[in-house]
Coordinates of N, CA and C in Angstrom, one line a residue:
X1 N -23.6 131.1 114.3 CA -24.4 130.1 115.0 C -24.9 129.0 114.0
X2 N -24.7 127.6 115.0 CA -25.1 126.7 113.3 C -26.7 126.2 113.5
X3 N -27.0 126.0 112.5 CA -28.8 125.7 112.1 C -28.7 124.7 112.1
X4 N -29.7 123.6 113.0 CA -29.6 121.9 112.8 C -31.4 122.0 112.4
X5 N -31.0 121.1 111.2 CA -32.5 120.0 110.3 C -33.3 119.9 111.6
X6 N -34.1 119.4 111.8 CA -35.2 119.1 113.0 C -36.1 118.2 111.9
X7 N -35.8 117.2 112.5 CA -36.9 116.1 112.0 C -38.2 116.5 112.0
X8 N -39.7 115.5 111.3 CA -40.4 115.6 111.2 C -41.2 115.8 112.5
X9 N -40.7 114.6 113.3 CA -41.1 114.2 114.4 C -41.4 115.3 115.9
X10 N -39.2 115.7 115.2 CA -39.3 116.6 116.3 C -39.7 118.3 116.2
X11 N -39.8 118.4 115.1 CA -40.5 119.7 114.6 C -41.9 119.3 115.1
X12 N -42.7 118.4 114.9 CA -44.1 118.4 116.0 C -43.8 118.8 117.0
X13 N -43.4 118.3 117.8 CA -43.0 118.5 119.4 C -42.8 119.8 119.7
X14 N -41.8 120.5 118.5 CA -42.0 121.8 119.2 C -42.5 122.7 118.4
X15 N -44.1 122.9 117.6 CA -45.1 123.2 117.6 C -46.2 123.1 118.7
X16 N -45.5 121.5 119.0 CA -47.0 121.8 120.1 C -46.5 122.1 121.2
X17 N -45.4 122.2 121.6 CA -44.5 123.1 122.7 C -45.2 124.3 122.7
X18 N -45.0 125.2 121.8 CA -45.8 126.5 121.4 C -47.1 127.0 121.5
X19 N -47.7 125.9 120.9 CA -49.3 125.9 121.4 C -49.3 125.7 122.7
X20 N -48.9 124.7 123.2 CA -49.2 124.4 124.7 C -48.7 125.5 125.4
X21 N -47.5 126.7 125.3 CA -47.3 127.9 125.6 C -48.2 128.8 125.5
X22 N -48.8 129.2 124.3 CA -49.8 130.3 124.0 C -51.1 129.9 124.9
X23 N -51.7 128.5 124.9 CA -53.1 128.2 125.7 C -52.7 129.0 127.4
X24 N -51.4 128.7 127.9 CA -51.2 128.6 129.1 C -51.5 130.1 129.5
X25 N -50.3 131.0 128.5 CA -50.7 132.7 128.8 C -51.9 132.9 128.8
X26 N -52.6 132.0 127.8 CA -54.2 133.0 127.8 C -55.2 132.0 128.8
X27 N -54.7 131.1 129.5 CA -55.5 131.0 130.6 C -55.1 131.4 131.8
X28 N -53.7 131.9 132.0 CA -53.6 132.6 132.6 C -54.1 134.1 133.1
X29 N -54.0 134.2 132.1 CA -54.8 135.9 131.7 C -55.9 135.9 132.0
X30 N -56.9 134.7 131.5 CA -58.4 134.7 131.5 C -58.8 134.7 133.1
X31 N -57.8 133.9 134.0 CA -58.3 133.5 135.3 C -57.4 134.7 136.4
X32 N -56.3 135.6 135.6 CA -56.0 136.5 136.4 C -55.4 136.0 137.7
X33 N -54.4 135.6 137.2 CA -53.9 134.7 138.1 C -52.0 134.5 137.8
X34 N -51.0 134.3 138.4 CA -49.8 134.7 138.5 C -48.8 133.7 137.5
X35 N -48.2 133.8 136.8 CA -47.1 133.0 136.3 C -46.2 132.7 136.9
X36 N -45.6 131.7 137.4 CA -44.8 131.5 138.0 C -43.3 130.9 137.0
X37 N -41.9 131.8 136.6 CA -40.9 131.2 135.7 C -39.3 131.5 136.9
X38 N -38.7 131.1 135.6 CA -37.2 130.7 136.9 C -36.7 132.3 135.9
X39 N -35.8 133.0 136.5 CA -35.5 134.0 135.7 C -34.5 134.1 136.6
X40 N -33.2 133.8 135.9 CA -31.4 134.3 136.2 C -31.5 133.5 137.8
X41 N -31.5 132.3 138.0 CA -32.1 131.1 138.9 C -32.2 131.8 139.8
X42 N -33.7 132.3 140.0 CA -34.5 133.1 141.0 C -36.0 132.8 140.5
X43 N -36.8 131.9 141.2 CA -37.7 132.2 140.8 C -39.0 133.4 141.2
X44 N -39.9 133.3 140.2 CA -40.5 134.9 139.6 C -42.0 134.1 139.5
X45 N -42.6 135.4 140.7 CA -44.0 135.1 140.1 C -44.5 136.8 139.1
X46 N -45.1 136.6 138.3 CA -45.2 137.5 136.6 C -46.7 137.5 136.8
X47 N -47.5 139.0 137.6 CA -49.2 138.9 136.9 C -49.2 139.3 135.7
X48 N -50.1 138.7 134.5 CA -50.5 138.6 133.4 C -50.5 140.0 132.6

């Protein structure tokens, strides 16, 4: 598998990809409340 450089730029983007993922689980969790993701093009609602 080949490794590609990631710019400055775009290495931000997906840190804050990540962050913006982690807040989402844990407000999800906090409000107890359903995740909704596409899983093998079906989508899935996921409680916390």
């Amino acid at each position: 598998m080949k490794e590609y450089k990631r710019s400055q730029n775009q290495q931000k983007i997906v840190d804050g990809m990540n962050k913006v993922y982690e807040k989402l689980i844990e407000f999800k969790k906090r409000t107890n409340s359903e995740l909704v993701i596409l899983k093998d093009n079906k989508i899935v609602r996921v409680k916390p």
